[in-house]
Tab-separated table of C-alpha atoms in Angstrom:
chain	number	residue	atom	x	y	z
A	233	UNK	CA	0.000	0.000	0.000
A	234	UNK	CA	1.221	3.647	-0.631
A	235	UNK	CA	2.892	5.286	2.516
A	236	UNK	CA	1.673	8.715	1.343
A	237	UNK	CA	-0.564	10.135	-1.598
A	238	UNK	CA	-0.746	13.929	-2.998
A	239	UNK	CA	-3.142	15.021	-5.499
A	240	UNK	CA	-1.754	17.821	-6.898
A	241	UNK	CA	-4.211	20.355	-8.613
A	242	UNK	CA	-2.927	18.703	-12.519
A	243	UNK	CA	-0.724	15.280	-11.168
A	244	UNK	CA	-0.103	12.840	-8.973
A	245	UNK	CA	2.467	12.515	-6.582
A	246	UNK	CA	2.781	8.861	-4.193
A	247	UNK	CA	5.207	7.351	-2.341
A	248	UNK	CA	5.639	3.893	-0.745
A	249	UNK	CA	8.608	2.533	1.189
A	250	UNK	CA	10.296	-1.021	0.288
A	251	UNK	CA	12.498	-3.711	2.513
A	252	UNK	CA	14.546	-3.774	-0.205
A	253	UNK	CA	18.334	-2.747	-1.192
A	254	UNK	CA	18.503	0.671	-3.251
A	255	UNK	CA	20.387	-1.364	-5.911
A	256	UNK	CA	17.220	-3.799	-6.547
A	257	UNK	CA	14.929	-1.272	-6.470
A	258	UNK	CA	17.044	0.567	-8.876
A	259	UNK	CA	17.125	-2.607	-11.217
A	260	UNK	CA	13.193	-3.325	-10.774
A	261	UNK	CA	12.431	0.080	-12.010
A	262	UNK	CA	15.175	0.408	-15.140
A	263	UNK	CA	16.051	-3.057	-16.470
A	264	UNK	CA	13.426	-4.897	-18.419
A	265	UNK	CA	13.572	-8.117	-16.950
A	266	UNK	CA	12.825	-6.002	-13.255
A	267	UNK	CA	9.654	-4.273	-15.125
A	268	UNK	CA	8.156	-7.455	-16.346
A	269	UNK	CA	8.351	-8.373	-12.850
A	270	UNK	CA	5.571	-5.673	-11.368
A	271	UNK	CA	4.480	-3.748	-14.561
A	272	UNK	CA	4.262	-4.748	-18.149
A	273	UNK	CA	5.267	-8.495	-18.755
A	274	UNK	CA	6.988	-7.315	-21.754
A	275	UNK	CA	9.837	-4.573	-21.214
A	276	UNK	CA	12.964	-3.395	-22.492
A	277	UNK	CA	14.874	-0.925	-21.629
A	278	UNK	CA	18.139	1.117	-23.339
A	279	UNK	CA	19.534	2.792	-20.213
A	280	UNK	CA	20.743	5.925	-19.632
A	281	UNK	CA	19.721	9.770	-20.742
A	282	UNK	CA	18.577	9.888	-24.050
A	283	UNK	CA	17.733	5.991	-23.901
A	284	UNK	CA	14.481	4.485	-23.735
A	285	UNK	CA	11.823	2.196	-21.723
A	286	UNK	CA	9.656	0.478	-23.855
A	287	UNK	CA	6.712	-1.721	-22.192
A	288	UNK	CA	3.399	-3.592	-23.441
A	289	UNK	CA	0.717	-6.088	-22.750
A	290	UNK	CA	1.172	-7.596	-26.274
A	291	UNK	CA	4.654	-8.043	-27.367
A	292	UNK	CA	3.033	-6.618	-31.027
A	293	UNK	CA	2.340	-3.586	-29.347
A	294	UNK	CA	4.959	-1.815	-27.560
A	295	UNK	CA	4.702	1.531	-26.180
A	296	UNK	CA	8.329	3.446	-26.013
A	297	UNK	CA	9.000	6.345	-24.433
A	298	UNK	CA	12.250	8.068	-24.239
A	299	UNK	CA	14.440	8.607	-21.046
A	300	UNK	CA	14.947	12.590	-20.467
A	301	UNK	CA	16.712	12.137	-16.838
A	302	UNK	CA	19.031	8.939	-15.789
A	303	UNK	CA	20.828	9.438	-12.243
A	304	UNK	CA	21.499	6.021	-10.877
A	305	UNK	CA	20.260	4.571	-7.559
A	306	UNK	CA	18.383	8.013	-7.390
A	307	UNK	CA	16.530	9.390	-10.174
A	308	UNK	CA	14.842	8.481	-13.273
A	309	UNK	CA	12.409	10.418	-15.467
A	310	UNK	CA	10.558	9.428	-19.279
A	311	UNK	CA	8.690	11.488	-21.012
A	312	UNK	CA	6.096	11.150	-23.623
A	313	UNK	CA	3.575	13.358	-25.829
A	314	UNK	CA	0.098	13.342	-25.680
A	315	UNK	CA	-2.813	15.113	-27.503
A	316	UNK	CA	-5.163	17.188	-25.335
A	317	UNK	CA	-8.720	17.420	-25.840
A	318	UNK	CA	-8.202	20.816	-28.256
A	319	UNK	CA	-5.287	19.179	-30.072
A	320	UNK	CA	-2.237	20.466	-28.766
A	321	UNK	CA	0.790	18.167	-28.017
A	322	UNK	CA	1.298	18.322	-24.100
A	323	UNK	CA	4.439	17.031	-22.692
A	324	UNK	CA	4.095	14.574	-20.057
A	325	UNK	CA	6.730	13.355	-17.484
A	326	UNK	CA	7.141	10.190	-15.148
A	327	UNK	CA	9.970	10.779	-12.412
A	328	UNK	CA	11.144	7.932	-9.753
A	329	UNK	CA	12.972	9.116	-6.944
A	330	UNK	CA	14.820	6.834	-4.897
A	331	UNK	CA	16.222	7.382	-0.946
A	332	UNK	CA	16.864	5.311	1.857
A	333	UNK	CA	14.461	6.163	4.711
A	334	UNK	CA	15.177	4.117	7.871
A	335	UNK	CA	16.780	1.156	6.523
A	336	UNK	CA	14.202	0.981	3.371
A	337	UNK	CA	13.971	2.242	0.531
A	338	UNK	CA	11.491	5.286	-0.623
A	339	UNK	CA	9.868	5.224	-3.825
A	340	UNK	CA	8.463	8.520	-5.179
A	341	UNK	CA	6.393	8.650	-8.059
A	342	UNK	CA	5.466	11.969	-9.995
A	343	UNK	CA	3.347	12.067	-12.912
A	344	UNK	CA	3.376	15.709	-14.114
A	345	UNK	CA	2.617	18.101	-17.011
A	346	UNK	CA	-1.420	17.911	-17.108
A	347	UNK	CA	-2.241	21.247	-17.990
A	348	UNK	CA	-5.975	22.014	-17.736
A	349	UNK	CA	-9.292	20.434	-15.989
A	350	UNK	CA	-9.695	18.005	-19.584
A	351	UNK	CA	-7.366	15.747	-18.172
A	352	UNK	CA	-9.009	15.011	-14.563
A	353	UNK	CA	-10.358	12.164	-16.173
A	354	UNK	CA	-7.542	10.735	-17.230
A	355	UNK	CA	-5.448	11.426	-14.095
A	356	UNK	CA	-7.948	9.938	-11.646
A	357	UNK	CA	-7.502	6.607	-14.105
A	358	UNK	CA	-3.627	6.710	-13.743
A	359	UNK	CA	-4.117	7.721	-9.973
A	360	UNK	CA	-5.947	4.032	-9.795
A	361	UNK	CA	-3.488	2.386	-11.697
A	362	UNK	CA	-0.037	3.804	-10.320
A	363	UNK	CA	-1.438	2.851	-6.701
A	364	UNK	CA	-1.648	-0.377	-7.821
A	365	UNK	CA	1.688	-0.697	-9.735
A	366	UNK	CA	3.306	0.989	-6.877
A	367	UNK	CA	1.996	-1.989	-4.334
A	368	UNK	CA	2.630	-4.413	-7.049
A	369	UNK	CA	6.709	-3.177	-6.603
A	370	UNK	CA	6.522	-3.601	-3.684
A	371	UNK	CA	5.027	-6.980	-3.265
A	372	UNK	CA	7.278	-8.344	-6.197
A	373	UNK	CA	10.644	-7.486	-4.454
A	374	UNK	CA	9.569	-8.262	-0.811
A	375	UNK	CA	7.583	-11.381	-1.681
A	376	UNK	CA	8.975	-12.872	-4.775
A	377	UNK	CA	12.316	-11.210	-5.163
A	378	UNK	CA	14.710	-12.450	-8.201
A	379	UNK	CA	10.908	-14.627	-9.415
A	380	UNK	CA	9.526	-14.161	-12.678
A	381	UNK	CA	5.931	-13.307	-13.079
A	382	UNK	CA	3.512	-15.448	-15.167
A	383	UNK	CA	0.298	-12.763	-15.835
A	384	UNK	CA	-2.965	-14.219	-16.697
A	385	UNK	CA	-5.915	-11.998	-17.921
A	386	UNK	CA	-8.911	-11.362	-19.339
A	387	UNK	CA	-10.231	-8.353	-21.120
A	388	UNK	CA	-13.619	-7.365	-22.544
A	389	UNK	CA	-16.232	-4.639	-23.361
A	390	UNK	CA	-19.538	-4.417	-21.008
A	391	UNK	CA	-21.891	-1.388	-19.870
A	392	UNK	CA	-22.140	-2.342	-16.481
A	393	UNK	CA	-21.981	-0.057	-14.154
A	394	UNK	CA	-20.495	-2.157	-10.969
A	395	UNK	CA	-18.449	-5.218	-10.694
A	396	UNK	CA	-21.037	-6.818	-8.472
A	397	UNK	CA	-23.643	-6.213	-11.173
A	398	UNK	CA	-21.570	-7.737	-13.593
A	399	UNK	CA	-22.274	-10.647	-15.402
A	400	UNK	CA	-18.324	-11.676	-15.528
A	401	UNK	CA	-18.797	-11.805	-11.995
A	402	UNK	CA	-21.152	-14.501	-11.463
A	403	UNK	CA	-20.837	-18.406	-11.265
A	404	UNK	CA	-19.593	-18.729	-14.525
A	405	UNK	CA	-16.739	-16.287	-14.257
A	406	UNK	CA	-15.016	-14.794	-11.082
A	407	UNK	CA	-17.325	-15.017	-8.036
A	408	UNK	CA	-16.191	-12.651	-4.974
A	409	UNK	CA	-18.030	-12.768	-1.090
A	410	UNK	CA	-18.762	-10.643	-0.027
A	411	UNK	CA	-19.583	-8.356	-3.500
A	412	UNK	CA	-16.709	-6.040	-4.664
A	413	UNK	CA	-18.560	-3.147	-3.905
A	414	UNK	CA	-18.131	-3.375	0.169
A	415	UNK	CA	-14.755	-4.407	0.362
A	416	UNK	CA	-11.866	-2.319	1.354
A	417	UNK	CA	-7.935	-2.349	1.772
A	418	UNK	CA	-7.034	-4.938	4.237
A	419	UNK	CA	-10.670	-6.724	3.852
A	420	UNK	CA	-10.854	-10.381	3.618
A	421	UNK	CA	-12.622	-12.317	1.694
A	422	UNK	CA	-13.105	-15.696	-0.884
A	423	UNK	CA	-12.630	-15.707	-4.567
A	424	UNK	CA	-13.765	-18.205	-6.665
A	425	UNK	CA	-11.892	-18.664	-10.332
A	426	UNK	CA	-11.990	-21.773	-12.705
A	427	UNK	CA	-13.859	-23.633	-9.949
A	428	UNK	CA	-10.987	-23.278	-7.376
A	429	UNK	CA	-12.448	-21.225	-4.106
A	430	UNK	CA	-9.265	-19.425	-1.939
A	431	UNK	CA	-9.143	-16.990	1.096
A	432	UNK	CA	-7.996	-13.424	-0.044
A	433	UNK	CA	-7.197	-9.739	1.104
A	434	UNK	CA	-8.400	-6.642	-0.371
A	435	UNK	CA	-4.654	-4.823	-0.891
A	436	UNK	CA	-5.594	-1.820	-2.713
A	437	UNK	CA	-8.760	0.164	-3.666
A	438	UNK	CA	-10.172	2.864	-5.459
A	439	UNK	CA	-13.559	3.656	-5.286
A	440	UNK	CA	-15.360	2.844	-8.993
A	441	UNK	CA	-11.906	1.640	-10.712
A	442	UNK	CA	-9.861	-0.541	-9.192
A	443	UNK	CA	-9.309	-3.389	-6.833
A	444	UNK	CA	-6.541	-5.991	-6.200
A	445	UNK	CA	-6.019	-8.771	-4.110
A	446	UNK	CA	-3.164	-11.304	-2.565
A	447	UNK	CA	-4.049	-14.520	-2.471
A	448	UNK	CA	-2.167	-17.010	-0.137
A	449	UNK	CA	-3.374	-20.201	-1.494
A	450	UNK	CA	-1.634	-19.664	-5.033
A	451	UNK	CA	1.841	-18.315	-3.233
A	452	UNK	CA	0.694	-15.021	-2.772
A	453	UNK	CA	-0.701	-14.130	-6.153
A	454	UNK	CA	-2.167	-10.986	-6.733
A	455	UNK	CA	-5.372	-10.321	-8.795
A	456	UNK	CA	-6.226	-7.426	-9.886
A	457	UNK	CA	-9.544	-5.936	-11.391
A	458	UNK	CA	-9.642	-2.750	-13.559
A	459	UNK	CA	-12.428	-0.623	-15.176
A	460	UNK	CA	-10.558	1.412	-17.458
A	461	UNK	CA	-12.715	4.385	-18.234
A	462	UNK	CA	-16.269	6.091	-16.974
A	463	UNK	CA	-17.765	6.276	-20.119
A	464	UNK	CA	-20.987	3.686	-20.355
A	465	UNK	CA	-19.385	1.173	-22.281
A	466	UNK	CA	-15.959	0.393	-21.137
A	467	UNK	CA	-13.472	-2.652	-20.659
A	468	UNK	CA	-12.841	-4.560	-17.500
A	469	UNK	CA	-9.787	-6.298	-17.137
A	470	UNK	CA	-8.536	-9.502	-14.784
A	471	UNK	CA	-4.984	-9.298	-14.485
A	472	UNK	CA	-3.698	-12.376	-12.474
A	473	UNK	CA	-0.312	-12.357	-11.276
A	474	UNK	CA	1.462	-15.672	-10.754
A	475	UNK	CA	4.999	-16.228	-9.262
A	476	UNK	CA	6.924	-19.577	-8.923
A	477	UNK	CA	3.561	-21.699	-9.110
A	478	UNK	CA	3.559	-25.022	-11.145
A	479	UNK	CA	1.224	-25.628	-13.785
A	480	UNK	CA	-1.039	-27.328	-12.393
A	481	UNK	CA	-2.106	-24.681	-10.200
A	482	UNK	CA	-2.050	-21.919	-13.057
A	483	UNK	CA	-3.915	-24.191	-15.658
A	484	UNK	CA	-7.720	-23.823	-14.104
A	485	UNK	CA	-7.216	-20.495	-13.318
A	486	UNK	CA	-6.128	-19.589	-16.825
A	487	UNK	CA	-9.509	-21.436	-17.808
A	488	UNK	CA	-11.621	-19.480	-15.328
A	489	UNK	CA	-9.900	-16.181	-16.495
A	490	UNK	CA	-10.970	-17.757	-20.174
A	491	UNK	CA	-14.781	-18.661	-18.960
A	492	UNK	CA	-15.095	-15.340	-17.531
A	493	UNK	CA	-14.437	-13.568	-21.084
A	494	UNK	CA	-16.945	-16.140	-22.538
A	495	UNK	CA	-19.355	-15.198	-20.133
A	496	UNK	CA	-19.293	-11.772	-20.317
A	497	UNK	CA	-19.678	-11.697	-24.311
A	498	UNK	CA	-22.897	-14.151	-24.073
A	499	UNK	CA	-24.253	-11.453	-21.815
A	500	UNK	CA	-23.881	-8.445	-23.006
A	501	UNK	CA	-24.219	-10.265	-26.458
């Protein structure tokens, strides 16, 4: 979970702390073997100023962006381009700042440049996301440190409104008690996927967006579920991620995570 949060009035600004050496945090953030690790699951990186970070969900679509500041063990900062809602090019900036608090090490995240109210959208979706990604560091390198990550997911378009109204959340897809919508950070609860029924607890939240999960029973796996978007049709997206578990655990799940995506497109057919 994030130590601290700022909203600033056009960015976001969070910090979390990790019992972890600077040097690994250092390589989980700038090497793309580290990234694939808590972020993207594909990642490559050319280090150092005027290299570039290049991550994606599909290996067929990769989304580079070049690296404007490179201080090791400190600092790092990419930058990308972005049209605004009255078609001007805005410059936007990601910076990671690195410093040993107390025997751990601090991880502050700045996503700057947002120039105007037409992107509160937009940063309220990143503000969901980067909470996530920032607890997903952190579990990664204190959890499963040096593990690779196997992700699982599904992804689909649906109006509904609320993940406990929706149909991809029903017997046939991933079942949650109690519903999604009570639940907060440090909440427990059971999750049934591909007919397998675990113990969980609610790690992150936000409101209408977002929610993840560890789950023990699969060696601390972490399942996250996304609404990407407020407009009334949208996607939802499963992310399950999987370290160091064999097969046979992974295979059901990866045909729950495949029911669910069948499910949904029967319903909203």
């Amino acid at each position: 979970m994030t130590n601290d949060r700022k909203r600033t009035d056009r960015g976001i600004d969070l910090t979390i702390d990790i019992d972890a050496t600077l040097e690994e945090v250092w390589q989980a953030l700038t090497t793309g073997e580290g990234i694939a690790r808590w972020f993207a699951p594909h990642a490559a990186v050319t280090p150092g100023e005027g290299g570039s970070v290049s991550v994606g969900w599909d290996p067929k679509e990769m989304w580079t962006q070049p690296i404007t500041v490179w201080e090791p063990q400190r600092r790092m900062q990419t930058a990308s381009e972005m049209p605004s809602k009255d078609g001007r090019m805005v410059r936007l900036a990601v910076d990671y700042y690195l410093e040993v608090q107390g025997g751990r090490v601090r991880v502050r995240l700045v996503h700057s440049g947002f120039d105007d109210s037409s992107w509160d959208d937009y940063i309220d979706g990143l503000d969901a996301g980067w909470s996530y990604f920032l607890f997903n560091l952190k579990h990664a390198l204190e959890r499963h440190r040096g593990v690779d990550r196997r992700q699982l997911s599904a992804r689909f378009r649906t109006t509904a409104r609320a993940g406990e109204d929706h149909p991809g959340f029903g017997s046939k897809g991933l079942r949650v008690r109690p519903s999604i919508g009570g639940l907060r950070p440090g909440d427990a609860c059971r999750l049934s996927l591909g007919g397998v029924e675990v113990d969980a607890t609610v790690a992150v939240r936000h409101p209408s967006r977002t929610i993840a999960f560890v789950v023990p029973a699969w060696n601390d796996a972490l399942l996250f579920v996304e609404r990407e978007g407020m407009k009334e049709t949208h996607h939802v997206g499963v992310w399950l991620s999987l370290f160091g578990v064999p097969e046979a655990t992974a295979a059901p799940l990866r045909q729950g995570l495949a029911d669910l995506e069948s499910a949904v497109s029967v319903a909203e057919g």
